[in-house]
PDB file of N, CA, C and O in Angstrom:
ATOM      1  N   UNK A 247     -15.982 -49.426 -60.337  1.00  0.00           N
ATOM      2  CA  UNK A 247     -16.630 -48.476 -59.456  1.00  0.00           C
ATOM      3  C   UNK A 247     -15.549 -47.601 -58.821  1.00  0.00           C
ATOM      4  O   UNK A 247     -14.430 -48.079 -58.633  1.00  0.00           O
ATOM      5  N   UNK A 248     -15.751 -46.709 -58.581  1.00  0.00           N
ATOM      6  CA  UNK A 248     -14.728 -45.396 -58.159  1.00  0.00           C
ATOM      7  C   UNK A 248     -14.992 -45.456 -56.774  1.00  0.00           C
ATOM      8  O   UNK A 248     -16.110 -45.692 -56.316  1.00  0.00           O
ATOM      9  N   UNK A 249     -13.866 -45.223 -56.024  1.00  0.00           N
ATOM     10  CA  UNK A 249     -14.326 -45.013 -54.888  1.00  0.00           C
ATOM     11  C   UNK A 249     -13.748 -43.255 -54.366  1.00  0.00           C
ATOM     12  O   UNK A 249     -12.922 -42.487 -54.859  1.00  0.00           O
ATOM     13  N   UNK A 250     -14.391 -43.188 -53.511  1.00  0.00           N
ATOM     14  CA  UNK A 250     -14.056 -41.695 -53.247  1.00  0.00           C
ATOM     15  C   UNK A 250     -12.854 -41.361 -52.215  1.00  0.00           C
ATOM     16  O   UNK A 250     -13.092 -41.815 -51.095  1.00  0.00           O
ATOM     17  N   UNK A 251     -11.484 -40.601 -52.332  1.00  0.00           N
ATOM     18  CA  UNK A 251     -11.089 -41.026 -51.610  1.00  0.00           C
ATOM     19  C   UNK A 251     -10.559 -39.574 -50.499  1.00  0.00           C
ATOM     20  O   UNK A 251     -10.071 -38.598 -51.068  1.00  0.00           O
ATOM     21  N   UNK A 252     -10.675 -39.558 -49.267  1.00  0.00           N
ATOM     22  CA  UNK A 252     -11.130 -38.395 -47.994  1.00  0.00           C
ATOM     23  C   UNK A 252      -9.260 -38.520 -48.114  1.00  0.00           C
ATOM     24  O   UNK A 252      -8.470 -39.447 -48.293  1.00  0.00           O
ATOM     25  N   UNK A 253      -9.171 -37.353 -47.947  1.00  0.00           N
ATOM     26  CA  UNK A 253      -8.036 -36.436 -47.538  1.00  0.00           C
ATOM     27  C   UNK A 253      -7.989 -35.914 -45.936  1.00  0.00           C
ATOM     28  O   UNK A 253      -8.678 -35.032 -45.425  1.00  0.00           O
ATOM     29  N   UNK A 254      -6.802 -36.867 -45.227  1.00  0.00           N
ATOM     30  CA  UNK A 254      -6.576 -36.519 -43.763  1.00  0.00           C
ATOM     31  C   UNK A 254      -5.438 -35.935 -43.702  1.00  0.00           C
ATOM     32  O   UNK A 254      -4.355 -36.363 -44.101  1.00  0.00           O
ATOM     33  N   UNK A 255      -5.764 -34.592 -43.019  1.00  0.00           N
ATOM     34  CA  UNK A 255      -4.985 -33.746 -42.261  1.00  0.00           C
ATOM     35  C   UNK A 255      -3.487 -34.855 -41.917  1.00  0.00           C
ATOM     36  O   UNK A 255      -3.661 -36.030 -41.596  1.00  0.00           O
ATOM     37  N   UNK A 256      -2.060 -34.235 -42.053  1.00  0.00           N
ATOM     38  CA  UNK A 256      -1.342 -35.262 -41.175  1.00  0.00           C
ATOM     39  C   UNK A 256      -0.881 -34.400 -40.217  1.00  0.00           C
ATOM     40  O   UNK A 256      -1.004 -33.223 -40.554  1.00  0.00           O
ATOM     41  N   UNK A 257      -0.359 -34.589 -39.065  1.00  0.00           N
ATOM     42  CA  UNK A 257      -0.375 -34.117 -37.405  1.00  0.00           C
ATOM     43  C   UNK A 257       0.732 -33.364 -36.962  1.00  0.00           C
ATOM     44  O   UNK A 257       0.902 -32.695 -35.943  1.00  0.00           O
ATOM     45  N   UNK A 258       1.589 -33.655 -38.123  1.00  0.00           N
ATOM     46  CA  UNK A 258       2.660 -32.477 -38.242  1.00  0.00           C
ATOM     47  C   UNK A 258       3.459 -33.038 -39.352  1.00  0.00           C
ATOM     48  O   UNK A 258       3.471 -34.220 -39.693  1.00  0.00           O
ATOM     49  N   UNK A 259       4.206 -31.947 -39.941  1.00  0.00           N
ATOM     50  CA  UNK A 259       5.466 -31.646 -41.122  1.00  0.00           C
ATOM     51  C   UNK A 259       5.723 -33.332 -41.663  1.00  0.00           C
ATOM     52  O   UNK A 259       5.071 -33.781 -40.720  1.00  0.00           O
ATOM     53  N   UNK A 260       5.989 -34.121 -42.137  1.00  0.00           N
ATOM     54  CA  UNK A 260       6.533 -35.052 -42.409  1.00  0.00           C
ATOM     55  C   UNK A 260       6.796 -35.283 -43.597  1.00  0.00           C
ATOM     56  O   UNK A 260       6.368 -34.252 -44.116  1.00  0.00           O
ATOM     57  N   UNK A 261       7.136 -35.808 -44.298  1.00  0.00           N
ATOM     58  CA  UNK A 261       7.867 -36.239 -45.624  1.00  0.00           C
ATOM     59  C   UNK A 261       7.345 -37.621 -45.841  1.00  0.00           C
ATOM     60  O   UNK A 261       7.357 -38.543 -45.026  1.00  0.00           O
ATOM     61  N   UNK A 262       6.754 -37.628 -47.414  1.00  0.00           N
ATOM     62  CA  UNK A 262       5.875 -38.845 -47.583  1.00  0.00           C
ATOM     63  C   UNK A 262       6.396 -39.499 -48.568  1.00  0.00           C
ATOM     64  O   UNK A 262       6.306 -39.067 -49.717  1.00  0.00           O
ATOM     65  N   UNK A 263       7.033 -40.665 -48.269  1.00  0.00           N
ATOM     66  CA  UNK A 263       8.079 -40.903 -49.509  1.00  0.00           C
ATOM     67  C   UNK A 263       7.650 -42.034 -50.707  1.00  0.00           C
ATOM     68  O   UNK A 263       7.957 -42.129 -51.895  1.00  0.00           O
ATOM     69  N   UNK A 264       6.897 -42.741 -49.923  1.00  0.00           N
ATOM     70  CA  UNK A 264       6.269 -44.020 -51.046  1.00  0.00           C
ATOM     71  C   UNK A 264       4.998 -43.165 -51.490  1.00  0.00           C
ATOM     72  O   UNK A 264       4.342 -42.187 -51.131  1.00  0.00           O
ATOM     73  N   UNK A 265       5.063 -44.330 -52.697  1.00  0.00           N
ATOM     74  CA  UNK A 265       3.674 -43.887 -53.769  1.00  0.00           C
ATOM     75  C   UNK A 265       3.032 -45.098 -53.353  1.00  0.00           C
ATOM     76  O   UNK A 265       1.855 -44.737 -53.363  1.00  0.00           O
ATOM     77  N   UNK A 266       3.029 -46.345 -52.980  1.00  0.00           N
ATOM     78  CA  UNK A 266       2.090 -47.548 -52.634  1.00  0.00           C
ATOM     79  C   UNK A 266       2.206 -47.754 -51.502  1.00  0.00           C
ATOM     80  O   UNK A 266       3.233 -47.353 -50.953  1.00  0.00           O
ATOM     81  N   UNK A 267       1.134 -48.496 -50.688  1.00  0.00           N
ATOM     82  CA  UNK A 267       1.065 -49.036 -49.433  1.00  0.00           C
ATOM     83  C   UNK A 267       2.316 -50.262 -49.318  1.00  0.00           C
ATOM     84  O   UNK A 267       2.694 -51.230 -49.978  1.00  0.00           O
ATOM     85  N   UNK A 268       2.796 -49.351 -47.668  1.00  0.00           N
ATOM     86  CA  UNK A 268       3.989 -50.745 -47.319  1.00  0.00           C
ATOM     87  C   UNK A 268       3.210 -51.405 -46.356  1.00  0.00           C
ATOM     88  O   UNK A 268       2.083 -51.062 -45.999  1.00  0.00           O
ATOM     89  N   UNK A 269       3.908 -52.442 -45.920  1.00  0.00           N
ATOM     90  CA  UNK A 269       3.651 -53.352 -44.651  1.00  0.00           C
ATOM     91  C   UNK A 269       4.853 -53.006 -44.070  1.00  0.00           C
ATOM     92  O   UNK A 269       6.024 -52.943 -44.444  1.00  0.00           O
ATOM     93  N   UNK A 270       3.791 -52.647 -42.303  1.00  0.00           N
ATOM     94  CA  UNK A 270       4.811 -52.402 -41.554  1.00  0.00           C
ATOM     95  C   UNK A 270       4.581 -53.579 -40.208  1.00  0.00           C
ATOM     96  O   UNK A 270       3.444 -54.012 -40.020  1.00  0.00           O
ATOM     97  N   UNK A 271       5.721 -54.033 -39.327  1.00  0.00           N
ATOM     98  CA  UNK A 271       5.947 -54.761 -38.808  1.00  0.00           C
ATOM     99  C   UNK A 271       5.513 -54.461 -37.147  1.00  0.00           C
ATOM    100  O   UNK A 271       4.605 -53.721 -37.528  1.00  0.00           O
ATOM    101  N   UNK A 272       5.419 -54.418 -36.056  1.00  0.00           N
ATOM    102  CA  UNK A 272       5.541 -54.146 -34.670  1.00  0.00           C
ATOM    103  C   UNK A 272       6.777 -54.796 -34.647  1.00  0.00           C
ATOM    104  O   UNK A 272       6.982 -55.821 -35.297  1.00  0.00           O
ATOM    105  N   UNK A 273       7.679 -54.219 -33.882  1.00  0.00           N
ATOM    106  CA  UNK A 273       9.121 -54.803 -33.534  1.00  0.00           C
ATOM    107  C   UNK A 273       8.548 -55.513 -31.877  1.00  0.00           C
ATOM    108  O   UNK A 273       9.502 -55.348 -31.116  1.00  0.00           O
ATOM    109  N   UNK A 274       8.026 -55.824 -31.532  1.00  0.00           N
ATOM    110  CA  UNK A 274       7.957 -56.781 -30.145  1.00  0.00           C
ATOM    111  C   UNK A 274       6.821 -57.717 -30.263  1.00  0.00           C
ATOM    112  O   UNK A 274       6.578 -58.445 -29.300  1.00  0.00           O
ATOM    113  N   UNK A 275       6.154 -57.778 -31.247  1.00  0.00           N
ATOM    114  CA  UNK A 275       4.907 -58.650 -31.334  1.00  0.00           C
ATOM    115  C   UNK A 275       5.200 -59.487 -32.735  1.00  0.00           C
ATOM    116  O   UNK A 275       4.932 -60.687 -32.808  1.00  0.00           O
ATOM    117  N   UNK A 276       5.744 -58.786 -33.781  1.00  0.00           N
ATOM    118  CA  UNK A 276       5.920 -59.611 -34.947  1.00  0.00           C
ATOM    119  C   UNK A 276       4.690 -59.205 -36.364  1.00  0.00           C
ATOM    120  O   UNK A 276       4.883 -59.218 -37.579  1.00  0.00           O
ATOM    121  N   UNK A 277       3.201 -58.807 -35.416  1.00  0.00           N
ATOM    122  CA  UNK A 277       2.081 -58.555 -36.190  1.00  0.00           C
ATOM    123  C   UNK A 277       2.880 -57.408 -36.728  1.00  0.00           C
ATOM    124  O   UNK A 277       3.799 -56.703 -36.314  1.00  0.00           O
ATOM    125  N   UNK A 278       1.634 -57.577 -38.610  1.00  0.00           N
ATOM    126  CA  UNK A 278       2.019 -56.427 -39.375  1.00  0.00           C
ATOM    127  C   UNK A 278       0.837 -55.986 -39.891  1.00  0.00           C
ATOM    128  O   UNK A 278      -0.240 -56.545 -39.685  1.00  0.00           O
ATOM    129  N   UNK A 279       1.037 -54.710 -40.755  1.00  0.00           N
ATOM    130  CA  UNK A 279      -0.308 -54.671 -41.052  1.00  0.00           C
ATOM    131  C   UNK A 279       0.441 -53.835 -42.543  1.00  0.00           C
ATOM    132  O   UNK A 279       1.644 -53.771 -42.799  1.00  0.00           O
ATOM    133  N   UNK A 280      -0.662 -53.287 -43.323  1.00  0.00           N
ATOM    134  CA  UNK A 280      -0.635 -52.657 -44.467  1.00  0.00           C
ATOM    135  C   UNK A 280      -0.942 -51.051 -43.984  1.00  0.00           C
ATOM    136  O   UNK A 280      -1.977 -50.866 -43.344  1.00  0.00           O
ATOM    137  N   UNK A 281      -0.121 -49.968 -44.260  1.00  0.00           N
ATOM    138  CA  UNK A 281       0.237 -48.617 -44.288  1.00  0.00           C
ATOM    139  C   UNK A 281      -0.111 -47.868 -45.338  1.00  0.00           C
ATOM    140  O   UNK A 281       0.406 -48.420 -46.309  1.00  0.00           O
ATOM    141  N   UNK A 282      -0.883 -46.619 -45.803  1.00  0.00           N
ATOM    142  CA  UNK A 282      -0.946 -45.703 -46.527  1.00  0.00           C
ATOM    143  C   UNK A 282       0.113 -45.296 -47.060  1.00  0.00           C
ATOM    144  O   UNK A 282       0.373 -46.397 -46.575  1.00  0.00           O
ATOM    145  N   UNK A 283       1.253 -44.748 -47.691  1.00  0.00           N
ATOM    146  CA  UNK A 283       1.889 -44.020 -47.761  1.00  0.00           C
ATOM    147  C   UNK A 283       1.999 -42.560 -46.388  1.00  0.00           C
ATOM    148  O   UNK A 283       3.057 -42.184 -45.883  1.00  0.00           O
ATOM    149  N   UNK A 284       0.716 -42.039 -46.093  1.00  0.00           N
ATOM    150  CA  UNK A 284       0.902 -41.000 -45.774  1.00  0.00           C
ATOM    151  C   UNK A 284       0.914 -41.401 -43.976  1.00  0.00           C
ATOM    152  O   UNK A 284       1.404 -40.727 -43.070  1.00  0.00           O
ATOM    153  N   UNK A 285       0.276 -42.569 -43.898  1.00  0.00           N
ATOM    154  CA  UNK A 285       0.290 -43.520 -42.694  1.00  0.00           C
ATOM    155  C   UNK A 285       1.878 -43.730 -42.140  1.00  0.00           C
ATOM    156  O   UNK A 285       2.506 -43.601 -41.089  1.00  0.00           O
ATOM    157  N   UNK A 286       2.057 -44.046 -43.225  1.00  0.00           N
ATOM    158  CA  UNK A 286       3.752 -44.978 -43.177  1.00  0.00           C
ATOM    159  C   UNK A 286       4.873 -43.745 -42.956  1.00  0.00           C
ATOM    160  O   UNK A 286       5.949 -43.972 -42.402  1.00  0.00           O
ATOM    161  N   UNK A 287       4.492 -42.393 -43.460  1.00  0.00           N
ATOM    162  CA  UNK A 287       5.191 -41.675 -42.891  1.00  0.00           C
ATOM    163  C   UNK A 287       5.401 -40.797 -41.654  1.00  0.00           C
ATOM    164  O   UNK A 287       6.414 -40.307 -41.157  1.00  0.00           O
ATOM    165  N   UNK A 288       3.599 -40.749 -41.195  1.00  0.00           N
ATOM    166  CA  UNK A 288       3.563 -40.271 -39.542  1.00  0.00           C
ATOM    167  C   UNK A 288       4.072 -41.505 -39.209  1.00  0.00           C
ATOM    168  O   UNK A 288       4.355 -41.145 -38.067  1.00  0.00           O
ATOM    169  N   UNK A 289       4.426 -42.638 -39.230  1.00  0.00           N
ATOM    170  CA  UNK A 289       4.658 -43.862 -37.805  1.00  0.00           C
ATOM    171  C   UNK A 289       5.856 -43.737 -38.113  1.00  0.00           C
ATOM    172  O   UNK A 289       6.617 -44.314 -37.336  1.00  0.00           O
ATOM    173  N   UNK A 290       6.599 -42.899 -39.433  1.00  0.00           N
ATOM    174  CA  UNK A 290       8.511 -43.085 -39.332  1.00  0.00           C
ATOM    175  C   UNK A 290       8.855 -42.052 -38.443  1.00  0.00           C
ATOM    176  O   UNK A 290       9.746 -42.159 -37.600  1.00  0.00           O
ATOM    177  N   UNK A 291       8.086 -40.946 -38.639  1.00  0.00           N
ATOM    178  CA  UNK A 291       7.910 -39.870 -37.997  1.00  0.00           C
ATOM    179  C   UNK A 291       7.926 -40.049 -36.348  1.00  0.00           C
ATOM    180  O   UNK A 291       8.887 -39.787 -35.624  1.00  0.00           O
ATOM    181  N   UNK A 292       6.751 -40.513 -35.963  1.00  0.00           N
ATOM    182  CA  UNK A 292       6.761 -40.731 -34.654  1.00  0.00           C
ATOM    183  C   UNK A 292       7.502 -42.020 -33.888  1.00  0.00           C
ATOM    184  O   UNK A 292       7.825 -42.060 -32.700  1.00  0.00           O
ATOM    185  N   UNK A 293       7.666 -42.970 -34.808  1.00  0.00           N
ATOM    186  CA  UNK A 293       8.834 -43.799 -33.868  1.00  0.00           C
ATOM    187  C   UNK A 293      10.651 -43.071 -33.616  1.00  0.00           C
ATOM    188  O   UNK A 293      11.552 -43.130 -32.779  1.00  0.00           O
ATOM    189  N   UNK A 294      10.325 -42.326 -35.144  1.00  0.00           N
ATOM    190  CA  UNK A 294      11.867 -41.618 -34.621  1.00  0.00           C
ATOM    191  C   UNK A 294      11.977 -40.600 -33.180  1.00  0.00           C
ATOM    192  O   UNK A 294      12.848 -40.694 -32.315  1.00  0.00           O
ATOM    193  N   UNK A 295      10.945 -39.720 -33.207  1.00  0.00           N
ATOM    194  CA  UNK A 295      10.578 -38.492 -32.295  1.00  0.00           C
ATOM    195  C   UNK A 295      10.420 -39.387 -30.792  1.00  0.00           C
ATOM    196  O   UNK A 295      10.543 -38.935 -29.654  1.00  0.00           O
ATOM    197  N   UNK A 296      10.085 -40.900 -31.238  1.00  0.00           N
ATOM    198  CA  UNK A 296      10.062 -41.488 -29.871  1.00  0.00           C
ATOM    199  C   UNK A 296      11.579 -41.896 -29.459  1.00  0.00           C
ATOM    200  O   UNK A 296      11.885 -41.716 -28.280  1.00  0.00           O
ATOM    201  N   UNK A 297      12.434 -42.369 -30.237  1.00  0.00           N
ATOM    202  CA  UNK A 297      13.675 -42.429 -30.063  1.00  0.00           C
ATOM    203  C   UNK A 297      14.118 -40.744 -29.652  1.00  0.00           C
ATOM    204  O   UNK A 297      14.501 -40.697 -28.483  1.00  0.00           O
ATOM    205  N   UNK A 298      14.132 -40.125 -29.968  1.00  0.00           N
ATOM    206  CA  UNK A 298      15.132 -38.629 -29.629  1.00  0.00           C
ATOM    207  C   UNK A 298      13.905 -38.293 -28.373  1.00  0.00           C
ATOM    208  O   UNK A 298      13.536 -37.126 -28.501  1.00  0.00           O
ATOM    209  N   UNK A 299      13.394 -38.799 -27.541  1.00  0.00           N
ATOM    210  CA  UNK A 299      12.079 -38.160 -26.360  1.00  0.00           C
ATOM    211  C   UNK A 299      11.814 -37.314 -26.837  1.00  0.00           C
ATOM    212  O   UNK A 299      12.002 -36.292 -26.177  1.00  0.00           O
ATOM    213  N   UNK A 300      11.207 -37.128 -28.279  1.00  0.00           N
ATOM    214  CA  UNK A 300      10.444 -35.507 -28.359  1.00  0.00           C
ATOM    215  C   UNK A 300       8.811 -35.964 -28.158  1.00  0.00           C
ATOM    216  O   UNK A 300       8.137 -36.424 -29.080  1.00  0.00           O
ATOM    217  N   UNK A 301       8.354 -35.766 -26.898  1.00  0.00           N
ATOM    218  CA  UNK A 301       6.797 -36.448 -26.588  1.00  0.00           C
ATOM    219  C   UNK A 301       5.919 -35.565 -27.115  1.00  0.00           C
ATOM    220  O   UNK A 301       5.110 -36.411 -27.496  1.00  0.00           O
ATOM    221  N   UNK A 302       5.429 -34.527 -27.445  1.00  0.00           N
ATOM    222  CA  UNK A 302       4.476 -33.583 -28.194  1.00  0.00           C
ATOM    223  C   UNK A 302       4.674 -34.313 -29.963  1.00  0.00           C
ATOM    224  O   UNK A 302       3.799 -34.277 -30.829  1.00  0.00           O
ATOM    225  N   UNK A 303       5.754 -34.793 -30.075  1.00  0.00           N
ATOM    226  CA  UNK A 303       5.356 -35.093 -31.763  1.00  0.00           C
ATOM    227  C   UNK A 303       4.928 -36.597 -31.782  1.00  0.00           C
ATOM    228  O   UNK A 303       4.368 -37.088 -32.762  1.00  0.00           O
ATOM    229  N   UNK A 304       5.320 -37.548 -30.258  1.00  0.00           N
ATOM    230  CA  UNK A 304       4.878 -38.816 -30.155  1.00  0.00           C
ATOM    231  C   UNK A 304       3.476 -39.004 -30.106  1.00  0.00           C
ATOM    232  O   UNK A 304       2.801 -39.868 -30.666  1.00  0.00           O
ATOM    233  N   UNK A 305       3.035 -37.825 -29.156  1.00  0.00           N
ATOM    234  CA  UNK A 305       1.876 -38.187 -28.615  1.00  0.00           C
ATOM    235  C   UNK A 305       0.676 -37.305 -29.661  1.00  0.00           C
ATOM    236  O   UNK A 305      -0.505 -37.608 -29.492  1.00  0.00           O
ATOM    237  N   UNK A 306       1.014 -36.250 -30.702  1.00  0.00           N
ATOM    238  CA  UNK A 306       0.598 -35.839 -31.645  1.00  0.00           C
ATOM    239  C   UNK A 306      -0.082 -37.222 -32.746  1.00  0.00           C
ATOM    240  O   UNK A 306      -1.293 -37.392 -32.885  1.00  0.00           O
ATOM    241  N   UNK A 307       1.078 -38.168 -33.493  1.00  0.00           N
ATOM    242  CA  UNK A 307       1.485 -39.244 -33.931  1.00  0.00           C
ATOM    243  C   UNK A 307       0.259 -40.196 -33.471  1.00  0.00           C
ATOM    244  O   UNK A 307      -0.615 -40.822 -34.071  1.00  0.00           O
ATOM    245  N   UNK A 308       0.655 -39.983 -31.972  1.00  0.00           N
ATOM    246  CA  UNK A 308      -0.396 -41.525 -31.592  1.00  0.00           C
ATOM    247  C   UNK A 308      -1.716 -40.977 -31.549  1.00  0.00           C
ATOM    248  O   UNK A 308      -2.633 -41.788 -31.686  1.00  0.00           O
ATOM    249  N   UNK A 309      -2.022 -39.706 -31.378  1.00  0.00           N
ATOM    250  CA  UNK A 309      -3.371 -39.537 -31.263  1.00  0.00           C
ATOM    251  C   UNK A 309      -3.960 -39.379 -32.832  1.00  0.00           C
ATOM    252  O   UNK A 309      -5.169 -39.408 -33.067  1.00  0.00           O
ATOM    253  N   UNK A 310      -3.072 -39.230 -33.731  1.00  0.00           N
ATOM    254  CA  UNK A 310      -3.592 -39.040 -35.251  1.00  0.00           C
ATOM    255  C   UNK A 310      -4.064 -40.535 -35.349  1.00  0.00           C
ATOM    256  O   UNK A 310      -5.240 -40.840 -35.549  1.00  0.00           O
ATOM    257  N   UNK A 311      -2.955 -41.523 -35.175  1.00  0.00           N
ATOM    258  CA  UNK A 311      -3.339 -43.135 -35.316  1.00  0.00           C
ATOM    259  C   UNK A 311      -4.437 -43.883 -34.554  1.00  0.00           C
ATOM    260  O   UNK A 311      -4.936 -44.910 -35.015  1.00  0.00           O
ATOM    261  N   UNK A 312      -4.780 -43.392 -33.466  1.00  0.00           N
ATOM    262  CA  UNK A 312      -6.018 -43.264 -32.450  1.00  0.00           C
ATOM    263  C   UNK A 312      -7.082 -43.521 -33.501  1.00  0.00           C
ATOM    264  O   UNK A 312      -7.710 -44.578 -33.567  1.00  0.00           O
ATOM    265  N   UNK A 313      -7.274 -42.312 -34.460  1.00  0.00           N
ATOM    266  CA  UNK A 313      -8.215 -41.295 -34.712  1.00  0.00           C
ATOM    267  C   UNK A 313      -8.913 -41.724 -36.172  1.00  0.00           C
ATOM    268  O   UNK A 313     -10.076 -41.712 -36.577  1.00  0.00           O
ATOM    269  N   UNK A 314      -7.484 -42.154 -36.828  1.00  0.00           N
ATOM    270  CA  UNK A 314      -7.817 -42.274 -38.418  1.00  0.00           C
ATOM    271  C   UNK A 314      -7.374 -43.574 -38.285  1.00  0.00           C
ATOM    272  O   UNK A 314      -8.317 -44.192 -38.778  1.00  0.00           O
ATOM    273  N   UNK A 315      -6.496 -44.463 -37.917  1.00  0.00           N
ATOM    274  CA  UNK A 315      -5.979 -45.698 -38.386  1.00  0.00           C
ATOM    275  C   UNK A 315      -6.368 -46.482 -36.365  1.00  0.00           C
ATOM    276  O   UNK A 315      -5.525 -46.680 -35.490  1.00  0.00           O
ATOM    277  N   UNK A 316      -7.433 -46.652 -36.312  1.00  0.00           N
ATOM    278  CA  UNK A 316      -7.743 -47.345 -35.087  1.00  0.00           C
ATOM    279  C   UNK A 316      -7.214 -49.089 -35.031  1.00  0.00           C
ATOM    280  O   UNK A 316      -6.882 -49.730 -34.034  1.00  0.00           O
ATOM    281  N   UNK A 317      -7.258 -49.402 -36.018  1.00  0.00           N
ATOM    282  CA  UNK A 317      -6.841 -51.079 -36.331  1.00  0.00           C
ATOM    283  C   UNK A 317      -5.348 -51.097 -36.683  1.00  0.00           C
ATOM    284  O   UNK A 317      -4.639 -52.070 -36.427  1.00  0.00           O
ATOM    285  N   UNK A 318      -4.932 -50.067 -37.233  1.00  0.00           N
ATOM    286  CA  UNK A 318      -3.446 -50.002 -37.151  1.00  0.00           C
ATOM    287  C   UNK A 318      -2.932 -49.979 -36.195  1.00  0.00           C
ATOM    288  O   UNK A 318      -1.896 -50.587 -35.926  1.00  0.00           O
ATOM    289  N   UNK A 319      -3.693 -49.109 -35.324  1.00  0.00           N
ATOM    290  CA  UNK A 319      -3.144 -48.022 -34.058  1.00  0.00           C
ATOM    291  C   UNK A 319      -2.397 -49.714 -33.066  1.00  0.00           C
ATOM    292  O   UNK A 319      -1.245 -50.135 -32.956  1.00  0.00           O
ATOM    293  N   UNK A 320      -3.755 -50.240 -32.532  1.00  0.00           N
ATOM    294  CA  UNK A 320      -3.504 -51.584 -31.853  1.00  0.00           C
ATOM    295  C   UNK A 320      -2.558 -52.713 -32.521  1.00  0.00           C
ATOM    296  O   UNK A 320      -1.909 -53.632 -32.022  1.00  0.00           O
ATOM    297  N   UNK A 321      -2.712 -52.345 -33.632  1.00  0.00           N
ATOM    298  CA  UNK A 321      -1.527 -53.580 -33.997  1.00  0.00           C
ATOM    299  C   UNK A 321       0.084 -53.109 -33.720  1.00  0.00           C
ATOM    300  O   UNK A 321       0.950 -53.866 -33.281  1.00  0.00           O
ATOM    301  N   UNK A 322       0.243 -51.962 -34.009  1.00  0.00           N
ATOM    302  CA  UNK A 322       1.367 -51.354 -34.333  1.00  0.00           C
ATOM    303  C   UNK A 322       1.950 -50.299 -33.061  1.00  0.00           C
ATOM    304  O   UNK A 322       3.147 -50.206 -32.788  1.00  0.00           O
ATOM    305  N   UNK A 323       0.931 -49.587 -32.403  1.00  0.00           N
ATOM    306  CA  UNK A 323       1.325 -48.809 -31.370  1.00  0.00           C
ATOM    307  C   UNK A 323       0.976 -48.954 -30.062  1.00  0.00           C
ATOM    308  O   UNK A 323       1.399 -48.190 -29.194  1.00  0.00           O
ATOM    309  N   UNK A 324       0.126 -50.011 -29.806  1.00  0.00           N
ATOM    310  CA  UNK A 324      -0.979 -50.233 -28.318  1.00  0.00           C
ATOM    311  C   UNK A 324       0.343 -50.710 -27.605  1.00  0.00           C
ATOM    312  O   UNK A 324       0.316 -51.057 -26.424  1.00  0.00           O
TER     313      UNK A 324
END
């Protein structure tokens, strides 16, 4: 069976480097979860922009993960 698959906007410029889903880790909790490719590159995106204080691309980032990845969002960014 095919499934259909929806094309999301990403929240700014980023560079999408894997072709398969990674697992990504929370660095203070240990929980992980499984990442899109295109997932895995807004959260490299926005944990870096959170390291250099650029808050418009953090808070861009977290509201995309809000929005489209809600079960990610809490594991990984809450």
């Amino acid at each position: 069976m095919s499934q259909e698959t929806k094309t999301i906007e990403l929240p700014f410029d980023c560079q999408v480097m894997d072709s398969e889903p990674q697992e990504v880790s929370n660095p203070y909790t240990g929980q992980s979860c499984m990442l899109t490719p295109e997932a895995t590159a807004v959260y490299d995106t926005l944990k870096g922009a959170e390291m250099f204080g650029l808050h418009s691309v953090t808070r861009k980032g977290l509201s995309w993960f809000r929005q489209y990845y809600p079960r990610e969002y809490m594991i990984l960014l809450d």
